[in-house]
CSV table of C-alpha atoms (C1' of nucleotides) in Angstrom, one decimal:
chain,number,residue,atom,x,y,z
A,15,MET,CA,0.3,0.4,0.0
A,16,ASN,CA,0.9,4.0,-0.3
A,17,ARG,CA,2.7,5.1,2.6
A,18,VAL,CA,0.5,8.4,3.7
A,19,ILE,CA,2.8,11.2,5.2
A,20,GLY,CA,1.5,14.0,7.1
A,21,HIS,CA,3.1,16.9,8.1
A,22,LEU,CA,1.7,19.9,10.5
A,23,ASP,CA,3.2,23.3,11.5
A,24,LEU,CA,1.0,25.3,13.7
A,25,ASP,CA,0.9,28.8,12.1
A,26,TYR,CA,3.1,32.0,13.6
A,27,PHE,CA,2.3,29.7,16.7
A,28,TYR,CA,3.1,32.1,19.8
A,29,ALA,CA,2.0,35.1,18.3
A,30,GLN,CA,-1.1,33.0,17.3
A,31,VAL,CA,-1.5,31.9,20.7
A,32,GLU,CA,-1.6,35.9,21.9
A,33,GLU,CA,-4.1,36.3,19.8
A,34,VAL,CA,-6.5,34.0,20.5
A,35,GLN,CA,-5.9,34.7,24.3
A,36,ASP,CA,-6.4,38.8,23.7
A,37,PRO,CA,-8.7,39.5,20.7
A,38,SER,CA,-7.9,43.1,21.0
A,39,LEU,CA,-4.4,42.6,19.1
A,40,ARG,CA,-6.4,40.9,15.5
A,41,GLY,CA,-5.4,43.3,13.2
A,42,ARG,CA,-2.4,44.3,14.9
A,43,PRO,CA,1.1,43.5,14.0
A,44,VAL,CA,2.0,41.2,17.5
A,45,LEU,CA,5.6,40.3,18.4
A,46,VAL,CA,6.2,37.5,21.0
A,47,CYS,CA,9.8,38.4,22.7
A,48,VAL,CA,12.3,37.3,24.9
A,49,PHE,CA,13.7,39.9,26.8
A,50,SER,CA,17.2,39.9,27.6
A,51,GLY,CA,17.0,41.8,30.7
A,52,ARG,CA,20.4,43.6,30.4
A,53,THR,CA,18.0,46.5,29.3
A,54,ASP,CA,14.3,47.3,28.9
A,55,GLU,CA,14.2,46.6,25.6
A,56,SER,CA,17.8,44.2,24.7
A,57,GLY,CA,16.4,41.0,23.1
A,58,VAL,CA,15.1,39.5,20.1
A,59,VAL,CA,11.8,38.5,19.0
A,60,SER,CA,10.7,34.9,18.9
A,61,THR,CA,7.6,34.9,16.0
A,62,ALA,CA,5.6,37.7,14.8
A,63,ASN,CA,2.0,36.9,13.1
A,64,TYR,CA,1.8,38.4,9.4
A,65,ILE,CA,0.8,41.8,9.7
A,66,ALA,CA,3.8,42.3,11.6
A,67,ARG,CA,6.2,40.2,9.0
A,68,ASN,CA,4.3,41.9,6.3
A,69,LEU,CA,5.9,45.1,8.1
A,70,GLY,CA,9.2,44.1,7.7
A,71,VAL,CA,9.6,42.4,11.5
A,72,ARG,CA,11.5,39.0,11.5
A,73,SER,CA,12.0,36.7,13.9
A,74,GLY,CA,15.2,36.5,15.2
A,75,MET,CA,15.5,40.2,14.9
A,76,PRO,CA,16.3,43.0,17.3
A,77,ILE,CA,13.5,44.5,19.9
A,78,SER,CA,14.9,47.4,18.9
A,79,LEU,CA,15.0,47.1,15.6
A,80,ALA,CA,11.1,45.5,15.5
A,81,LYS,CA,10.4,48.9,17.4
A,82,LYS,CA,11.9,51.2,14.5
A,83,ARG,CA,10.0,48.9,11.7
A,84,LEU,CA,6.4,49.4,13.5
A,85,ALA,CA,7.0,53.0,14.5
A,86,GLY,CA,3.3,54.8,14.8
A,87,LYS,CA,1.9,51.0,14.2
A,88,ASP,CA,0.4,50.1,16.9
A,89,GLY,CA,2.2,46.8,17.8
A,90,SER,CA,2.1,44.7,20.3
A,91,PHE,CA,5.1,43.6,22.3
A,92,ILE,CA,4.6,40.6,24.6
A,93,ARG,CA,6.6,38.7,26.5
A,94,MET,CA,6.8,34.8,25.4
A,95,GLN,CA,5.6,32.6,28.1
A,96,HIS,CA,6.7,29.1,27.2
A,97,GLU,CA,5.0,27.0,28.7
A,98,LYS,CA,1.7,28.5,28.3
A,99,TYR,CA,2.3,27.6,24.5
A,100,GLU,CA,3.9,24.0,25.9
A,101,ALA,CA,0.3,23.1,27.6
A,102,ILE,CA,-1.6,24.2,24.1
A,103,SER,CA,0.6,22.1,22.2
A,104,GLU,CA,0.3,19.3,24.3
A,105,GLN,CA,-2.9,19.5,23.8
A,106,ILE,CA,-2.8,19.6,20.0
A,107,MET,CA,-0.8,17.0,19.7
A,108,GLN,CA,-2.9,14.6,22.0
A,109,THR,CA,-6.3,15.4,20.0
A,110,THR,CA,-4.2,15.4,16.6
A,111,ARG,CA,-3.3,11.9,17.8
A,112,GLU,CA,-6.7,10.3,17.7
A,113,SER,CA,-6.6,11.4,13.9
A,114,VAL,CA,-3.6,9.4,12.5
A,115,ASP,CA,-2.3,6.2,12.7
A,116,LEU,CA,1.3,7.0,14.6
A,117,LEU,CA,2.5,11.3,15.3
A,118,GLU,CA,6.1,12.1,15.8
A,119,GLN,CA,6.2,15.6,17.2
A,120,SER,CA,9.0,17.7,16.7
A,121,GLY,CA,9.3,21.3,18.1
A,122,ILE,CA,6.7,22.7,20.0
A,123,ASP,CA,4.5,23.5,17.0
A,124,GLU,CA,5.4,21.0,13.9
A,125,ALA,CA,4.4,17.2,13.9
A,126,PHE,CA,4.9,14.3,11.3
A,127,PHE,CA,2.4,11.6,11.4
A,128,ASP,CA,1.5,8.7,9.2
A,129,ILE,CA,-2.1,7.9,8.3
A,130,THR,CA,-1.5,5.0,6.0
A,131,GLN,CA,-3.7,2.7,7.9
A,132,LYS,CA,-6.4,5.2,8.7
A,133,SER,CA,-6.8,6.7,4.7
A,134,ALA,CA,-6.5,2.9,3.1
A,135,GLY,CA,-3.9,4.3,1.3
A,136,ASP,CA,-6.0,6.7,-0.6
A,137,PHE,CA,-5.0,10.8,-0.8
A,138,VAL,CA,-8.9,11.5,-1.6
A,139,SER,CA,-9.4,10.0,2.1
A,140,ALA,CA,-6.3,11.3,3.7
A,141,ALA,CA,-7.3,15.4,2.1
A,142,SER,CA,-10.0,14.4,4.1
A,143,ILE,CA,-8.4,13.4,7.4
A,144,ALA,CA,-5.9,16.3,6.7
A,145,ARG,CA,-9.1,18.5,7.0
A,146,ASP,CA,-10.3,16.8,9.5
A,147,ILE,CA,-7.2,17.5,11.9
A,148,LYS,CA,-6.9,21.2,10.9
A,149,GLU,CA,-11.1,21.2,12.0
A,150,ARG,CA,-10.2,20.0,15.5
A,151,ILE,CA,-7.6,22.1,16.0
A,152,LEU,CA,-9.8,25.5,15.1
A,153,ASN,CA,-12.7,24.3,17.1
A,154,SER,CA,-10.5,22.9,20.1
A,155,GLN,CA,-8.1,25.8,20.3
A,156,LEU,CA,-9.1,28.6,18.0
A,157,LEU,CA,-5.5,28.4,15.8
A,158,THR,CA,-5.1,28.0,12.1
A,159,CYS,CA,-2.3,25.7,11.3
A,160,SER,CA,-0.9,24.4,7.3
A,161,VAL,CA,-0.8,20.4,6.3
A,162,GLY,CA,1.1,19.1,3.8
A,163,VAL,CA,0.3,15.1,2.8
A,164,ALA,CA,2.6,13.5,0.6
A,165,PRO,CA,3.5,9.6,-0.2
A,166,ASN,CA,6.7,10.7,2.7
A,167,LYS,CA,8.5,12.8,5.4
A,168,VAL,CA,10.7,14.7,3.2
A,169,VAL,CA,7.9,16.1,0.5
A,170,ALA,CA,5.3,15.7,3.3
A,171,LYS,CA,7.3,18.7,5.2
A,172,ILE,CA,8.0,20.6,1.9
A,173,ALA,CA,4.4,20.4,1.3
A,174,SER,CA,3.0,21.9,4.5
A,175,ASP,CA,5.6,25.0,4.0
A,176,PHE,CA,3.9,25.6,0.2
A,177,THR,CA,0.7,27.2,1.3
A,178,LYS,CA,0.6,29.1,4.7
A,179,PRO,CA,-1.3,30.4,6.7
A,180,ASN,CA,-4.4,27.7,7.1
A,181,GLY,CA,-2.8,26.1,4.2
A,182,LEU,CA,-3.9,22.3,3.0
A,183,THR,CA,-1.1,21.1,0.2
A,184,VAL,CA,-1.9,17.7,-0.3
A,185,VAL,CA,0.9,15.6,-3.1
A,186,THR,CA,-0.3,12.2,-4.4
A,187,PRO,CA,2.5,9.8,-5.6
A,188,ASN,CA,2.0,10.8,-9.5
A,189,GLN,CA,2.1,14.3,-8.0
A,190,THR,CA,5.6,14.3,-6.4
A,191,LYS,CA,8.2,14.4,-9.3
A,192,SER,CA,6.4,17.8,-11.1
A,193,PHE,CA,5.4,19.4,-7.3
A,194,LEU,CA,9.7,18.9,-6.5
A,195,GLU,CA,11.0,19.5,-9.9
A,196,PRO,CA,11.0,23.3,-9.7
A,197,LEU,CA,11.8,23.8,-6.3
A,198,PRO,CA,15.3,25.0,-5.2
A,199,VAL,CA,17.4,22.1,-3.3
A,200,GLU,CA,17.5,24.1,0.0
A,201,LYS,CA,13.7,23.0,0.2
A,202,LEU,CA,14.9,19.5,0.6
A,203,TYR,CA,15.6,18.4,4.5
A,204,GLY,CA,19.2,18.3,4.9
A,205,VAL,CA,20.6,20.4,2.2
A,206,GLY,CA,22.3,22.9,4.3
A,207,PRO,CA,24.6,26.4,2.7
A,208,LYS,CA,27.7,24.0,2.1
A,209,THR,CA,25.8,21.7,0.1
A,210,ALA,CA,23.7,23.7,-1.6
A,211,LYS,CA,26.8,25.4,-2.7
A,212,ALA,CA,28.7,22.5,-3.9
A,213,LEU,CA,25.4,21.7,-6.2
A,214,SER,CA,25.8,24.7,-7.4
A,215,GLU,CA,29.0,24.2,-8.4
A,216,ILE,CA,28.3,21.4,-10.5
A,217,GLY,CA,25.5,23.5,-12.2
A,218,VAL,CA,22.4,22.2,-9.5
A,219,GLU,CA,19.7,24.4,-8.5
A,220,THR,CA,16.5,22.8,-8.5
A,221,ILE,CA,15.3,19.9,-7.4
A,222,GLY,CA,14.7,18.5,-11.0
A,223,GLN,CA,17.9,19.2,-11.8
A,224,LEU,CA,19.2,17.3,-8.5
A,225,SER,CA,17.0,15.0,-9.7
A,226,ARG,CA,18.7,13.7,-12.6
A,227,GLN,CA,22.1,13.5,-11.3
A,228,LYS,CA,23.6,10.1,-11.2
A,229,SER,CA,22.7,8.6,-8.1
A,230,GLU,CA,27.2,7.4,-8.5
A,231,SER,CA,28.5,11.3,-9.1
A,232,LEU,CA,26.6,12.0,-6.1
A,233,GLU,CA,27.9,9.9,-3.7
A,234,LYS,CA,31.1,10.5,-5.1
A,235,ILE,CA,30.6,14.6,-4.3
A,236,PHE,CA,29.1,14.1,-0.9
A,237,GLY,CA,29.6,10.5,0.5
A,238,GLN,CA,27.3,7.3,-0.4
A,239,LYS,CA,24.9,8.6,2.7
A,240,LEU,CA,24.0,12.0,1.6
A,241,GLY,CA,24.5,11.3,-1.9
A,242,ALA,CA,22.1,8.3,-1.5
A,243,TYR,CA,19.8,10.3,0.3
A,244,LEU,CA,19.7,13.3,-2.2
A,245,HIS,CA,19.6,11.1,-5.0
A,246,ASP,CA,16.0,9.6,-3.3
A,247,ALA,CA,14.8,12.2,-2.4
A,248,ALA,CA,14.8,14.5,-5.6
A,249,ASN,CA,13.1,11.8,-7.2
A,250,GLY,CA,10.7,12.0,-4.3
A,251,ILE,CA,11.9,8.5,-2.5
A,252,ASN,CA,12.3,8.8,1.2
A,253,ASP,CA,11.4,6.3,3.5
A,254,GLU,CA,12.3,7.4,6.8
A,255,PRO,CA,9.2,6.1,8.5
A,256,VAL,CA,7.7,8.4,11.6
A,257,VAL,CA,8.4,7.3,14.8
A,258,GLU,CA,6.1,8.1,17.7
A,259,SER,CA,9.0,9.4,20.5
A,260,ARG,CA,12.1,10.6,19.8
A,261,GLU,CA,14.1,10.6,22.5
A,262,ILE,CA,15.8,13.8,23.6
A,263,THR,CA,19.5,14.2,22.4
A,264,GLN,CA,20.7,16.9,24.5
A,265,LEU,CA,19.3,20.0,26.6
A,266,SER,CA,21.0,23.4,27.5
A,267,ARG,CA,20.8,26.2,29.7
A,268,ILE,CA,21.6,29.4,28.2
A,269,ILE,CA,21.8,33.0,29.8
A,270,THR,CA,22.6,36.7,28.6
A,271,LEU,CA,25.1,38.2,31.1
A,272,LYS,CA,24.5,41.0,33.1
A,273,ARG,CA,27.8,42.9,31.2
A,274,ASN,CA,29.6,41.6,28.9
A,275,THR,CA,33.2,40.1,31.1
A,276,LYS,CA,36.2,37.9,30.6
A,277,ASN,CA,36.0,36.9,34.4
A,278,PRO,CA,35.1,32.8,34.5
A,279,GLU,CA,34.2,33.7,38.3
A,280,GLU,CA,31.7,36.7,37.4
A,281,ILE,CA,30.4,34.4,34.4
A,282,TYR,CA,30.0,31.3,36.7
A,283,ALA,CA,28.2,33.4,39.7
A,284,GLN,CA,25.4,34.2,36.9
A,285,LEU,CA,25.3,30.6,35.3
A,286,SER,CA,24.9,28.8,37.9
A,287,PRO,CA,21.3,29.0,39.1
A,288,ALA,CA,21.0,27.6,34.9
A,289,ILE,CA,22.9,24.4,35.5
A,290,GLU,CA,21.2,23.6,38.5
A,291,ASP,CA,18.4,23.7,36.6
A,292,LEU,CA,19.8,21.6,34.2
A,293,HIS,CA,20.7,19.2,36.9
A,294,SER,CA,17.3,19.1,38.2
A,295,ARG,CA,16.0,18.7,34.8
A,296,LEU,CA,17.7,15.6,34.0
A,297,VAL,CA,17.3,14.3,37.6
A,298,ALA,CA,13.4,14.3,36.8
A,299,ASN,CA,14.1,12.8,33.3
A,300,ASN,CA,15.5,10.0,35.1
A,301,ARG,CA,19.0,10.7,32.5
A,302,SER,CA,22.1,11.2,32.9
A,303,PHE,CA,25.1,12.4,30.6
A,304,ARG,CA,28.3,11.8,28.9
A,305,THR,CA,29.7,14.8,27.2
A,306,LEU,CA,29.1,18.3,28.4
A,307,SER,CA,29.7,21.6,26.8
A,308,ALA,CA,30.4,25.3,27.7
A,309,ILE,CA,28.9,28.2,25.1
A,310,ALA,CA,30.2,31.4,25.2
A,311,ILE,CA,28.4,34.1,22.6
A,312,LEU,CA,31.1,36.9,22.4
A,313,THR,CA,29.9,40.2,22.1
A,314,ASP,CA,30.7,40.0,18.3
A,315,LEU,CA,28.1,37.8,18.5
A,316,SER,CA,30.1,34.5,17.6
A,317,THR,CA,30.0,31.5,19.3
A,318,ARG,CA,32.4,29.6,20.9
A,319,THR,CA,32.0,25.8,22.6
A,320,LYS,CA,34.2,23.7,24.8
A,321,SER,CA,33.5,20.1,25.2
A,322,ARG,CA,34.5,17.3,26.7
A,323,THR,CA,33.2,13.2,26.5
A,324,LEU,CA,33.5,11.5,30.0
A,325,GLU,CA,34.3,7.6,30.0
A,326,ALA,CA,31.2,6.8,31.9
A,327,HIS,CA,27.6,8.6,32.1
A,328,THR,CA,26.8,10.4,35.0
A,329,ASN,CA,24.5,12.9,36.5
A,330,ASP,CA,26.1,14.0,39.2
A,331,LEU,CA,25.3,17.7,40.1
A,332,GLU,CA,29.3,18.4,41.5
A,333,THR,CA,30.7,17.1,38.3
A,334,LEU,CA,28.4,19.6,36.6
A,335,ARG,CA,30.0,22.2,38.8
A,336,SER,CA,33.3,21.3,38.7
A,337,LEU,CA,33.6,20.5,34.9
A,338,GLY,CA,31.2,22.8,34.2
A,339,LYS,CA,33.3,25.8,35.7
A,340,GLU,CA,36.6,24.5,33.9
A,341,LEU,CA,35.1,24.3,30.6
A,342,LEU,CA,34.2,28.0,30.8
A,343,THR,CA,37.0,28.9,32.4
A,344,GLU,CA,39.2,27.2,29.5
A,345,LEU,CA,36.9,30.0,27.0
A,346,ALA,CA,37.4,32.9,28.9
A,347,PHE,CA,41.1,32.5,29.0
A,348,SER,CA,40.9,31.5,24.9
A,349,SER,CA,38.7,34.1,24.3
A,350,ALA,CA,40.0,37.3,22.5
A,351,ARG,CA,36.5,39.3,23.0
A,352,GLU,CA,35.3,39.5,26.2
A,353,ILE,CA,31.7,37.1,26.8
A,354,ARG,CA,28.0,38.9,26.3
A,355,ARG,CA,25.9,35.2,26.7
A,356,ALA,CA,26.8,32.0,28.3
A,357,GLY,CA,25.6,28.5,28.5
A,358,ILE,CA,26.2,24.9,29.2
A,359,ARG,CA,24.9,22.1,27.4
A,360,VAL,CA,24.8,18.1,28.1
A,361,ALA,CA,24.6,15.6,25.2
A,362,GLU,CA,24.8,11.8,24.8
A,363,LEU,CA,22.1,11.3,27.3
A,364,ALA,CA,20.8,7.8,28.7
A,365,ASP,CA,18.6,6.3,31.2
A,366,ILE,CA,19.6,5.9,34.4
A,367,ALA,CA,18.0,3.1,34.3
A,368,ASN,CA,19.7,1.1,31.3
A,369,GLN,CA,22.8,2.9,32.7
A,370,THR,CA,25.8,0.6,33.1
A,371,SER,CA,26.7,0.3,36.5
A,372,LEU,CA,30.8,1.3,37.7
A,373,ALA,CA,31.0,-2.6,38.9
A,374,GLU,CA,29.7,-3.6,35.0
A,375,TYR,CA,31.7,-1.1,33.5
A,376,LEU,CA,34.7,-2.4,34.9
A,377,GLU,CA,34.2,-5.5,33.8
B,3,DG,C1',40.7,5.2,2.3
B,4,DT,C1',36.9,4.7,4.9
B,5,DA,C1',34.2,4.0,9.2
B,6,DT,C1',33.3,6.2,13.3
B,7,DG,C1',33.6,9.1,17.4
B,8,DC,C1',34.4,13.4,19.3
B,9,DT,C1',34.1,18.5,19.3
B,10,DT,C1',32.7,22.5,17.3
B,11,DT,C1',29.6,25.4,14.1
B,12,DC,C1',25.3,26.2,12.1
B,13,DG,C1',20.9,27.1,11.1
B,14,DG,C1',15.7,26.6,12.4
B,15,DC,C1',11.9,28.1,15.2
C,29,DT,C1',24.0,53.5,12.3
C,30,DT,C1',23.5,50.0,15.2
C,31,DA,C1',20.8,47.0,18.0
C,32,DC,C1',20.6,40.6,19.7
C,33,DG,C1',17.8,35.1,23.1
C,34,DG,C1',17.5,30.2,24.6
C,35,DC,C1',16.7,26.6,22.8
C,36,DC,C1',17.3,22.2,20.1
C,37,DG,C1',18.9,18.7,16.0
C,38,DA,C1',22.0,18.5,12.3
C,39,DA,C1',25.9,19.6,9.8
C,40,DA,C1',30.9,20.4,9.3
C,41,DG,C1',35.2,19.8,10.6
C,42,DC,C1',38.9,16.9,12.4
C,43,DA,C1',41.4,13.5,14.6
C,44,DT,C1',41.8,8.2,15.3
C,45,DA,C1',41.4,3.7,14.1
C,46,DC,C1',41.5,-0.2,11.2
DNA sequence: GTATGCTTTCGGC
DNA sequence: TTACGGCCGAAAGCATAC
């Protein structure tokens, strides 16, 4: 049977949630912002509604710049409340699960789903399931979303992005090749600037052009794995499964310092609560880590990291503190500029339950 | 040379 | 003219093993 895969994307999610909770925001620019606390308006725009986007506001833009773009426009700058969006996201994912065979959440506002069984492999039936999902989300939360339905994840993701906001794009197996044909290669998941540049150098700009390259020549340039993937994906072939629950692979905490500094003590003092917080989250989830990194964002906004991988997993707070401080100190000493933001990250996570004990490890 | 694992950087939201 | 978060996973870069 045809696989039938969908991708769901909640439209300008945080800002739309704010609009729902305060209807007086409708028709005005709405910006959900992260305020760093350094000055009254230092921080960036996380999400903007379409009215703000049409006035030139983008996510990641400094709040002060967004204010200029919206001069005299009655924009609303709202502090981001992550827990609030998290709770709504959870409810949406929960109800959407009822309409599909499998749901794979990716990020707070996106999910892949598999409706092969529910649609019996039929794309007409799949389209009505997708409309039903959209309607349930609209009825229960008053939120719009954009959905793509296609034969696989790669095409479904491109399809959900194709028409938005409030879009539904269905790409049948027969339509897949011509749907992909004119699109730039960057639309393909896994094609970053590096790969795009390499492709451009062999005269490949569109997915159609990519699809006509020999698999062997792509494998020669990009390696077996990426080369084969690119060839398949450009030809509308991709058999990555929808996986119900993805394990978290890393956790991090990052803060903006009160002022720029290179002093490790001053940085550590401010980062300390974030380290404790990261530790509680590890413990709460019964997870341990094997790799620890310190992160520094310098005054020119460039990023430096320093990592260390341990011989065995641990979730010991003292290790986190002392090793974190050590890595941070190394970063501070090796850095040419002062540090603006600092953070800590743990990776190579494992379940405490499955963790090799010291005794087993020594055997 | 290729595969693998670790470190660092990139990029999306 | 500049302005500037907090996460996450993936990509890229690099070292080492075979």
